[in-house]
Amino acid sequence: MKSGEAAVKQAEEKQSAEKPTGRARGIDRVIALMEHLHDRRAPTRIADIARDTGTPRSTMYELVNTLVEARWLELRDGDGTVYFGPAMHYYGSDYLDSVDLIRKARVEVAHIAETVGETAQFCTLDGDKYLVVLNEPGRRMFRISSEIGIKVPIPWTASGRLLVDHLDAEEIRRFIPSEDFTLPDGRRIAEDEFLEDMRRARTQGYVRTTALVDRFTTCLAAPVRDPSGRCIATICFVVPADTTEEAQQMMIDTLKASAERLSPGR
Amino acid sequence: MKSGEAAVKQAEEKQSAEKPTGRARGIDRVIALMEHLHDRRAPTRIADIARDTGTPRSTMYELVNTLVEARWLELRDGDGTVYFGPAMHYYGSDYLDSVDLIRKARVEVAHIAETVGETAQFCTLDGDKYLVVLNEPGRRMFRISSEIGIKVPIPWTASGRLLVDHLDAEEIRRFIPSEDFTLPDGRRIAEDEFLEDMRRARTQGYVRTTALVDRFTTCLAAPVRDPSGRCIATICFVVPADTTEEAQQMMIDTLKASAERLSPGR
DNA sequence: ACCGTTTGTCCGAAATATCGGACGTCGGTC
DNA sequence: GACCGACGTCCGATATTTCGGACAAACGGT
C-alpha cells in the first residue's frame, strides 16, 4: 500500500480534529469516502477506504451498498474494489452546463485542442491553489490522466502567474503559502523571480513557463478577465519543451483570441 | 410552480412505495435530492426540493448546508436556489477517465463533432432505456442543453435500433415497455416497423431516423460492438433533417470508422 | 493440508441524527 | 399598517442508524 503514511495521517486527522467522538453521520462518511477516492484516483478496496478514512468497516460496507445501488459508485474488476459510478458523471455534466463561463470554455478548449493538436486546459483558483477545470488531451495523448479537480500550488504553474495578477508583492506573500514556492523536485522559486514573471505577463498578455513541474514540458497560458480587468481564469496549452518558437507563437495567438472571447462583458 | 403535478406525485411515491415510515437516513435524503436536481436540470429553491422529495424542511436545510460546504452543491444567483457544485464535476471526470471505452469515445466524439461541425453523441443502454453518455455540441449549437444522463425510450432513437440488435422479436416485446413505442407527440411506432428498421440496420451497419422525437431532426448512428458482435454502445450525429444526402453519407462513413475504432478486440 | 489474513454479513445496544413544530424576519399585497 | 406567505434557524424528543465485535467463507502462502 503506497499511500500508507498519508492515509494513516488522514485517518488520525479525521478522528482528532473533526470528530472527538467516534460516531459520525452517514453523509459525512460518504463525503470522506468520495474525497478519498478522488485523491487516490483509482478503484479501491472497501476495507482500505474504511481504514484510511477512519470509518468502521461495517458502516463502510453498508454505505457502499447504498451508493452502488444509486449508481454513485461502481464495483470494479471483480476484485472487491469500488470507484465512481455513472451518476457522478451526470451530475457533473449538469454542473458544467449550468455555469455560463465553463460552458463557453468547453467549446473553446475543445476547439483549440482539436485544431492545434495539443493538450488544452481551462483553469481557475480554488482558495490559494491552482485548479484544472477542463482538460482536453491533444492528438499527442501523452499524460493521459487528467488533473481535473486536483489542487496544485500556484507557483508551479504558468496560469498561476496570471491568476494572482491583481495582488501586489505583499499580498502575494500573504496569500500563497511559503512552502508552495518549492517545486516537486526540491528546487525553490525565488519570490522576486515570480513577481517578475507576473509583471512580464501583464504587459505581454500571456505567460510561458518551461520545466517547472516537469522537466520536459512547457506551459502557455492566457488570461480570461472580468470587466474590471481581474483575471478570473486562464486558458492554456501544455506542450513538449522542444516545440518550435514559431509554433509556440501561433499557439499564444490562439490562446489570446480564445481568452478574449471568454472574457465577459467585452 | 410549473412542476407541480409531477412533484406531488413523486413525493407521494416516495412516501408510499419506498418508506412506510416518515423517517429516513440522511444519505437516502441526499440521493433523492440529487436525483431531483438532475430531473429538474435547474437551480431549485430548498423549500421546493424538500416538498418535492417528501423531506422535512428542517432536514433539507441541514443537509444542504453540509453539501454546500463539501462543494457538492452551490448556492446560486443570490435567490435561495441550489444546484450541483464543482465536486460533482471532479468526481464525474474521474469516472469518465476510469472507464476505458468511455475515455476512448471522448476522443472520437470530440474529433468528429469538431471536424464535421455537427452535434455528436455516444450512447448506451441503461436498463430498458436509452441513455446519452457523451454529447459534444457542433458548431451549430442548436439545442444547447445536453441530455446527458437522461433516460429515453429505446424506440424514440436511432441508436436504440442498434442497441437491441441481439434480441429477437419476442425478446424485444418483453424487453421494451409497450408504452415506449408511443412518441412524445402521441404517434405510435408499429412493432414490425421497428423490427424492420433493426434488420436493415444490421445489414447496412448504421441507422438513420428522421422526425422521431422532434420533427426537424435526423439522427445517424453506428454500432460499437464487442468481440462477440453484440452492440454495446453507439456513436451518432444529430443533424437538421434537411441536411443533404451527400453530407449525410459522409457522416455515416465517419461514424462507421469511429465506431470501428471503438469496438474492443478488433 | 494447515494456518493466518482478508472479505463480507449479521446482530444488539446506545449514541444521536432526524423530525415536527415553534419562532423571528423579510417582502409583497390589499 | 396590518396581514399573509415564504424563508431560514433553533430546539427537544425519540425512532433509528451507526458502531463494535463475532462469525463463516474465501483466499493464499508454506
XYZ file of C-alpha atoms (C1' of nucleotides) in Angstrom:
592
model
C 0.000 0.000 0.000
C 1.857 3.027 -1.214
C -0.494 5.625 0.227
C 0.171 4.301 3.685
C 1.555 7.263 5.573
C -0.756 9.810 4.049
C -3.669 7.520 4.693
C -2.981 6.984 8.347
C -2.372 10.677 8.806
C -5.697 11.424 7.199
C -7.487 8.953 9.429
C -5.931 10.477 12.516
C -6.905 13.960 11.420
C -10.432 12.759 10.947
C -10.606 11.324 14.422
C -8.789 14.060 16.305
C -9.565 17.317 14.571
C -13.024 16.712 13.218
C -14.849 14.327 15.480
C -13.859 13.969 19.116
C -16.311 11.091 19.290
C -16.135 8.011 17.129
C -19.616 8.320 15.763
C -20.410 10.292 12.654
C -23.299 10.910 10.304
C -23.567 8.717 7.246
C -23.439 11.733 4.983
C -20.117 12.840 6.477
C -18.686 9.380 5.994
C -19.832 9.413 2.408
C -18.197 12.767 1.768
C -14.942 11.450 3.229
C -15.280 8.332 1.081
C -15.705 10.264 -2.151
C -12.893 12.651 -1.324
C -10.670 9.700 -0.625
C -11.452 8.085 -3.971
C -10.782 11.372 -5.713
C -7.411 11.711 -4.003
C -6.387 8.178 -4.846
C -7.797 8.360 -8.378
C -8.115 4.596 -8.540
C -10.595 1.846 -7.719
C -10.052 0.992 -4.074
C -10.988 -1.898 -1.838
C -13.727 -1.192 0.644
C -11.710 -2.253 3.655
C -8.923 0.099 2.632
C -11.302 3.013 2.301
C -12.703 2.234 5.723
C -9.257 2.153 7.298
C -7.958 5.236 5.513
C -10.976 7.380 6.306
C -11.321 6.140 9.858
C -14.746 4.657 9.180
C -15.828 1.409 10.855
C -15.796 -1.459 8.393
C -19.403 -2.457 8.863
C -20.522 1.118 8.330
C -18.498 1.433 5.143
C -19.959 -1.744 3.681
C -23.438 -0.509 4.449
C -22.830 2.865 2.832
C -21.094 1.455 -0.209
C -24.046 -0.833 -0.839
C -26.405 2.109 -0.744
C -24.212 4.162 -3.067
C -23.697 1.336 -5.534
C -27.447 0.963 -5.765
C -27.757 4.675 -6.526
C -25.007 4.346 -9.174
C -22.855 6.855 -7.330
C -20.270 4.099 -7.057
C -19.465 1.052 -9.138
C -17.928 -2.269 -8.214
C -14.907 -2.786 -10.413
C -12.947 -5.582 -11.933
C -14.417 -8.407 -9.898
C -11.878 -7.906 -7.176
C -13.679 -6.080 -4.421
C -12.789 -2.554 -5.447
C -15.136 0.378 -5.910
C -14.855 3.638 -7.790
C -17.079 6.427 -9.009
C -20.201 5.452 -10.927
C -22.124 6.999 -13.810
C -24.358 9.166 -11.633
C -21.364 11.326 -10.806
C -20.847 11.949 -14.497
C -24.446 13.004 -14.980
C -24.397 15.369 -12.036
C -21.026 16.727 -13.114
C -22.340 17.403 -16.616
C -25.286 19.243 -15.143
C -22.854 21.404 -13.219
C -20.763 22.198 -16.282
C -23.838 23.146 -18.273
C -25.116 25.361 -15.502
C -22.084 27.619 -15.310
C -22.022 30.055 -18.151
C -18.284 30.653 -18.355
C -17.455 26.972 -18.139
C -19.963 26.082 -20.816
C -18.342 28.565 -23.170
C -14.863 27.475 -22.153
C -15.683 23.892 -23.100
C -16.276 24.950 -26.669
C -13.049 26.949 -26.816
C -10.892 24.308 -25.189
C -12.267 21.545 -27.387
C -11.767 23.672 -30.476
C -8.183 24.721 -29.879
C -7.144 21.272 -28.656
C -8.504 19.756 -31.851
C -7.182 22.337 -34.309
C -3.763 22.769 -32.696
C -3.486 19.144 -31.664
C -2.001 19.825 -28.241
C -3.457 19.412 -24.766
C -5.521 22.440 -23.783
C -6.859 23.334 -20.356
C -9.113 25.808 -18.603
C -8.021 26.716 -15.084
C -9.091 28.765 -12.086
C -8.140 29.330 -8.484
C -9.664 27.369 -5.629
C -8.684 29.032 -2.402
C -4.934 29.543 -2.575
C -4.419 26.704 -5.017
C -4.485 26.344 -8.775
C -7.082 24.046 -10.259
C -7.644 22.455 -13.676
C -11.343 22.661 -14.508
C -11.294 21.455 -18.097
C -8.700 19.307 -19.812
C -8.795 18.281 -23.446
C -5.972 15.958 -24.474
C -4.305 16.755 -27.772
C -3.509 14.264 -30.500
C -0.214 13.568 -28.806
C -2.022 11.945 -25.886
C 0.972 11.970 -23.562
C -0.021 12.113 -19.939
C -3.491 10.706 -20.409
C -4.585 11.013 -16.827
C -6.373 14.285 -16.373
C -5.659 16.506 -13.415
C -9.201 17.728 -13.207
C -10.091 18.671 -9.674
C -6.565 18.298 -8.366
C -5.198 21.272 -6.477
C -1.678 22.439 -7.304
C 0.460 25.182 -5.733
C 0.124 28.417 -7.700
C 3.866 28.950 -8.334
C 4.137 25.571 -10.055
C 2.078 26.735 -12.999
C 2.085 29.287 -15.791
C -1.570 30.106 -15.218
C -0.874 30.788 -11.565
C 1.175 33.828 -12.553
C -1.880 35.307 -14.229
C -4.457 34.307 -11.657
C -2.849 36.360 -8.869
C -2.356 39.275 -11.241
C -4.329 41.672 -9.108
C -2.254 41.240 -5.941
C 0.837 43.267 -5.035
C 4.046 41.772 -3.672
C 2.937 41.937 -0.065
C -0.475 40.434 -0.765
C 1.114 37.607 -2.725
C 3.380 36.798 0.186
C 0.394 36.558 2.473
C -1.826 34.705 0.010
C 0.466 31.941 -1.237
C 1.808 29.561 1.422
C 5.584 29.804 1.534
C 6.089 26.081 1.002
C 4.225 26.315 -2.300
C 7.278 28.014 -3.824
C 9.165 24.733 -3.534
C 8.853 22.586 -6.646
C 8.283 18.810 -6.554
C 11.968 18.205 -7.247
C 13.043 20.378 -4.321
C 14.091 23.490 -6.235
C 12.745 26.724 -4.842
C 11.268 29.571 -6.863
C 12.557 32.955 -5.758
C 9.749 35.319 -4.915
C 11.097 38.217 -6.948
C 11.524 35.901 -9.907
C 7.856 35.029 -9.529
C 6.918 38.696 -9.301
C 8.973 39.461 -12.381
C 7.127 36.691 -14.268
C 3.844 38.298 -13.222
C 4.940 41.769 -14.376
C 6.057 40.494 -17.767
C 2.811 38.543 -18.075
C 0.702 41.633 -17.523
C 2.415 43.571 -20.274
C 2.655 40.692 -22.744
C -0.818 39.276 -22.176
C 0.398 35.723 -21.758
C 2.764 33.547 -19.718
C 5.235 30.923 -20.750
C 6.930 28.595 -18.274
C 9.260 25.705 -19.012
C 10.418 22.745 -16.953
C 8.591 23.811 -13.826
C 6.614 20.847 -12.585
C 8.114 18.500 -15.115
C 11.427 18.951 -16.917
C 10.281 18.478 -20.491
C 7.049 20.410 -20.516
C 6.263 23.986 -21.481
C 3.046 25.721 -20.475
C 1.499 28.619 -22.372
C -1.345 30.493 -20.722
C -3.569 33.491 -21.486
C -5.869 35.308 -19.038
C -9.654 35.412 -19.041
C -10.578 38.714 -17.405
C -13.784 40.103 -15.939
C -14.956 43.619 -16.888
C -12.835 45.112 -14.109
C -9.742 43.529 -15.637
C -9.226 40.926 -12.967
C -8.042 37.517 -14.127
C -10.786 35.050 -13.242
C -9.497 32.071 -15.209
C -6.915 31.049 -17.763
C -6.843 29.018 -20.895
C -3.603 27.232 -21.671
C -1.621 24.713 -23.696
C 0.633 22.015 -22.286
C 3.303 21.167 -24.875
C 6.711 19.470 -25.117
C 9.530 21.874 -24.270
C 11.169 21.379 -27.657
C 8.207 22.792 -29.569
C 9.496 25.344 -32.080
C 9.288 29.011 -31.202
C 7.239 29.581 -34.323
C 4.638 27.010 -33.320
C 4.523 28.414 -29.799
C 3.871 31.914 -31.108
C 0.970 30.584 -33.105
C -0.429 28.883 -30.008
C -0.071 32.061 -27.993
C -2.119 33.942 -30.569
C -4.714 31.194 -30.460
C -4.896 31.353 -26.684
C -5.180 35.133 -26.625
C -8.057 35.032 -29.089
C -9.897 32.343 -27.109
C -9.280 34.083 -23.808
C -10.614 37.302 -25.248
C -13.792 35.567 -26.425
C -14.264 34.101 -22.940
C -13.761 37.369 -21.095
C -17.242 38.504 -20.042
C -18.568 41.906 -20.969
C -16.222 42.815 -23.803
C -44.765 26.333 -9.915
C -44.932 24.509 -13.189
C -43.581 21.180 -11.950
C -46.470 20.928 -9.548
C -48.258 17.735 -10.504
C -45.160 15.691 -11.202
C -43.638 16.906 -7.982
C -46.524 15.919 -5.775
C -46.753 12.576 -7.466
C -43.094 11.967 -6.825
C -43.413 12.908 -3.187
C -46.296 10.512 -2.756
C -44.388 7.713 -4.387
C -41.513 8.359 -2.038
C -43.721 8.130 0.982
C -45.891 5.226 -0.011
C -43.714 2.896 -2.043
C -40.311 3.454 -0.519
C -40.673 4.365 3.107
C -43.718 3.289 5.075
C -42.375 5.405 7.917
C -41.663 9.105 7.640
C -38.106 8.872 8.858
C -35.194 8.232 6.537
C -31.411 8.214 6.580
C -29.607 11.384 5.609
C -27.850 9.591 2.804
C -31.140 8.490 1.289
C -32.430 12.044 1.510
C -29.301 13.266 -0.233
C -29.676 10.734 -3.026
C -33.269 11.827 -3.543
C -32.142 15.445 -3.511
C -29.501 14.948 -6.179
C -31.811 12.896 -8.358
C -34.413 15.604 -8.089
C -31.961 18.301 -9.187
C -30.902 16.126 -12.102
C -34.506 15.651 -13.174
C -35.290 19.330 -12.940
C -31.986 20.383 -14.510
C -32.192 23.789 -12.915
C -31.221 25.568 -9.704
C -34.050 24.956 -7.264
C -35.164 26.516 -4.020
C -34.512 24.462 -0.938
C -38.105 24.515 0.249
C -39.240 23.210 -3.146
C -36.774 20.361 -3.051
C -37.962 19.471 0.420
C -41.587 19.428 -0.651
C -40.994 17.567 -3.903
C -38.853 14.857 -2.343
C -41.009 14.484 0.738
C -38.199 15.581 3.028
C -38.904 17.678 6.144
C -37.829 21.250 5.629
C -35.512 21.412 8.599
C -33.763 18.248 7.497
C -33.280 19.558 3.987
C -31.726 22.797 5.199
C -29.370 20.842 7.398
C -28.292 18.550 4.579
C -27.931 21.305 2.016
C -25.627 23.185 4.364
C -23.439 20.131 4.723
C -23.339 19.549 0.976
C -22.624 23.164 0.127
C -19.659 23.042 2.472
C -18.392 19.947 0.666
C -18.861 21.725 -2.709
C -21.311 19.041 -3.819
C -23.877 21.800 -4.134
C -23.653 25.510 -4.793
C -25.920 28.364 -3.803
C -26.920 30.169 -6.957
C -27.920 33.608 -8.080
C -28.469 35.118 -4.654
C -32.042 33.974 -4.617
C -32.132 30.955 -2.384
C -31.624 28.289 -5.041
C -29.084 25.470 -5.078
C -27.638 23.336 -7.824
C -24.751 20.964 -8.366
C -21.299 22.161 -7.318
C -17.791 21.623 -8.678
C -17.117 18.452 -6.693
C -19.607 16.614 -8.884
C -17.602 17.619 -11.930
C -14.387 16.316 -10.432
C -15.911 13.004 -9.444
C -17.611 12.720 -12.797
C -14.334 13.305 -14.604
C -12.703 10.616 -12.519
C -15.449 8.252 -13.615
C -15.033 9.075 -17.293
C -11.277 8.568 -17.088
C -11.692 5.264 -15.321
C -13.796 3.589 -17.979
C -11.699 2.556 -20.916
C -14.373 2.636 -23.589
C -15.698 5.996 -22.496
C -12.246 7.531 -22.381
C -11.648 6.465 -25.973
C -15.124 7.542 -27.001
C -14.473 11.030 -25.696
C -11.637 11.426 -28.167
C -13.728 10.145 -31.066
C -16.799 12.191 -30.259
C -14.810 15.374 -29.786
C -12.963 14.770 -33.020
C -15.927 14.092 -35.257
C -18.023 16.866 -33.702
C -15.222 19.335 -34.405
C -14.337 18.193 -37.907
C -17.885 17.640 -39.115
C -19.318 20.532 -37.158
C -22.472 18.739 -36.049
C -23.552 17.507 -32.639
C -22.089 14.075 -31.895
C -23.059 11.696 -29.112
C -22.015 8.437 -27.518
C -24.900 6.358 -26.187
C -25.608 3.133 -24.319
C -28.477 1.307 -22.699
C -29.368 1.722 -19.046
C -31.878 -0.947 -18.137
C -34.563 -0.798 -20.793
C -33.885 2.830 -21.616
C -31.574 4.637 -23.982
C -29.010 6.964 -22.455
C -26.713 9.706 -23.773
C -23.320 9.320 -22.116
C -21.312 11.866 -24.094
C -22.584 14.864 -26.003
C -20.422 17.239 -27.978
C -22.324 20.144 -29.487
C -21.450 21.002 -33.073
C -20.783 24.466 -34.393
C -24.471 24.886 -34.995
C -25.145 24.862 -31.279
C -28.869 24.377 -31.548
C -30.340 22.712 -28.517
C -27.607 23.712 -26.114
C -28.901 21.819 -23.109
C -27.290 18.426 -23.001
C -29.322 15.311 -22.442
C -26.518 13.589 -20.615
C -27.874 11.158 -18.065
C -31.470 11.492 -19.232
C -33.232 8.226 -19.974
C -35.255 7.984 -23.169
C -37.449 5.158 -24.532
C -35.473 2.988 -26.919
C -37.888 3.276 -29.898
C -37.553 7.065 -29.881
C -33.958 6.908 -31.063
C -31.855 5.742 -33.960
C -29.264 4.246 -31.630
C -31.942 2.259 -29.870
C -32.450 0.185 -33.012
C -28.832 -0.899 -32.826
C -28.588 -1.403 -29.102
C -31.232 -4.148 -29.030
C -29.699 -5.765 -32.083
C -29.130 -9.084 -30.389
C -32.751 -9.670 -29.361
C -35.372 -11.408 -31.462
C -38.916 -10.166 -31.946
C -40.264 -11.928 -28.889
C -37.442 -10.763 -26.652
C -37.885 -7.187 -27.829
C -41.550 -7.305 -26.953
C -40.712 -8.442 -23.459
C -37.762 -6.081 -23.015
C -39.181 -2.753 -24.197
C -42.231 -1.490 -22.277
C -45.165 -1.224 -24.634
C -45.806 2.430 -23.829
C -42.295 3.287 -25.001
C -43.452 2.786 -28.587
C -45.597 5.898 -28.268
C -43.764 9.060 -29.327
C -43.955 12.354 -27.395
C -46.472 13.695 -29.932
C -48.765 10.696 -29.469
C -47.910 8.804 -32.651
C -47.239 5.129 -32.165
C -44.406 3.170 -33.743
C -45.562 -0.168 -35.154
C -43.544 -3.041 -33.775
C -42.877 -4.649 -37.138
C -41.745 -1.303 -38.478
C -39.280 -1.168 -35.596
C -38.127 -4.727 -36.306
C -37.704 -3.883 -39.974
C -35.538 -0.877 -39.003
C -33.403 -3.209 -36.903
C -32.998 -5.716 -39.719
C -31.962 -3.051 -42.185
C -29.568 -1.601 -39.627
C -27.811 -4.928 -39.173
C -27.134 -5.320 -42.869
C -26.231 -1.700 -43.551
C -24.130 -1.133 -40.432
C -25.873 2.094 -39.489
C -29.296 3.562 -38.713
C -30.971 6.698 -39.894
C -34.160 8.055 -38.351
C -35.952 11.292 -39.159
C -38.571 13.309 -37.292
C -38.928 10.818 -34.486
C -38.636 12.719 -31.249
C -38.572 16.079 -32.952
C -39.950 16.863 -36.393
C -36.931 18.568 -37.893
C -34.129 16.375 -36.675
C -32.386 13.417 -38.274
C -30.247 11.000 -36.279
C -27.443 8.915 -37.758
C -25.978 6.150 -35.626
C -23.329 3.425 -35.947
C -22.792 0.476 -33.601
C -19.844 -0.152 -31.301
C -19.644 -3.931 -30.938
C -17.857 -6.225 -28.508
C -15.821 -9.170 -29.817
C -18.935 -11.346 -29.860
C -20.629 -8.871 -32.175
C -23.072 -7.524 -29.653
C -23.796 -3.815 -29.825
C -22.615 -2.315 -26.543
C -22.852 1.352 -27.486
C -23.430 3.670 -30.403
C -21.855 6.791 -31.751
C -24.141 9.168 -33.577
C -24.811 12.549 -35.165
C -27.840 14.731 -34.541
C -28.437 16.920 -37.593
C -31.177 19.031 -39.205
C -33.492 16.914 -41.332
C -32.747 18.976 -44.445
C -29.064 18.041 -44.442
C -28.089 16.925 -47.967
C -27.904 13.235 -48.701
C -24.316 13.679 -49.772
C -23.333 15.244 -46.442
C -25.214 12.524 -44.578
C -23.356 9.802 -46.443
C -20.078 11.411 -45.446
C -21.186 11.484 -41.815
C -22.218 7.843 -41.948
C -18.762 6.901 -43.158
C -17.238 8.982 -40.376
C -19.427 7.272 -37.787
C -18.650 3.798 -39.071
C -14.919 4.470 -38.914
C -15.147 5.836 -35.372
C -17.400 3.029 -34.213
C -14.967 0.525 -35.640
C -12.066 2.105 -33.768
C -14.081 1.956 -30.543
C -15.113 -1.666 -30.918
C -12.898 -3.619 -28.480
C -10.758 -6.529 -29.596
C -10.528 -5.766 -33.309
C -3.257 -29.907 4.308
C -2.624 -26.252 7.527
C -2.990 -21.723 9.318
C -3.095 -16.663 9.132
C -5.271 -12.965 6.720
C -8.920 -10.735 4.397
C -13.720 -10.355 2.893
C -18.424 -9.728 3.577
C -22.563 -10.352 6.632
C -25.212 -10.080 10.804
C -26.740 -8.555 15.328
C -27.953 -5.972 19.582
C -27.097 -1.699 22.111
C -26.877 3.052 22.624
C -25.449 7.441 20.941
C -27.502 10.706 18.095
C -29.395 12.494 13.713
C -33.812 13.259 12.025
C -38.097 15.273 12.563
C -42.019 18.369 13.831
C -43.159 22.489 15.187
C -42.379 26.963 17.019
C -40.222 31.434 16.263
C -38.392 35.783 14.258
C -37.710 38.172 9.565
C -38.488 39.727 5.440
C -41.342 41.363 1.327
C -45.175 41.919 -1.016
C -50.343 42.983 -1.160
C -54.655 44.896 -0.045
C -50.251 49.495 8.578
C -51.899 45.160 9.180
C -51.988 40.689 7.052
C -50.174 36.725 4.723
C -46.883 33.558 2.984
C -42.219 32.120 2.492
C -37.661 31.788 4.358
C -34.255 30.230 7.460
C -32.984 28.937 12.259
C -33.412 26.579 16.556
C -34.700 23.085 19.970
C -36.052 18.874 22.423
C -37.629 14.008 21.988
C -37.347 9.618 20.123
C -37.067 6.445 16.330
C -33.208 4.833 14.106
C -28.659 4.477 12.319
C -24.097 3.791 13.477
C -20.832 1.009 15.635
C -18.132 -2.923 17.596
C -17.445 -7.380 17.559
C -18.444 -12.003 16.360
C -18.756 -15.279 12.588
C -18.360 -18.021 8.258
C -16.308 -18.230 3.904
C -12.718 -17.446 0.726
C -8.005 -16.841 -0.151
C -3.042 -17.662 -0.354
C 1.290 -18.790 1.071
C 4.300 -22.585 3.025
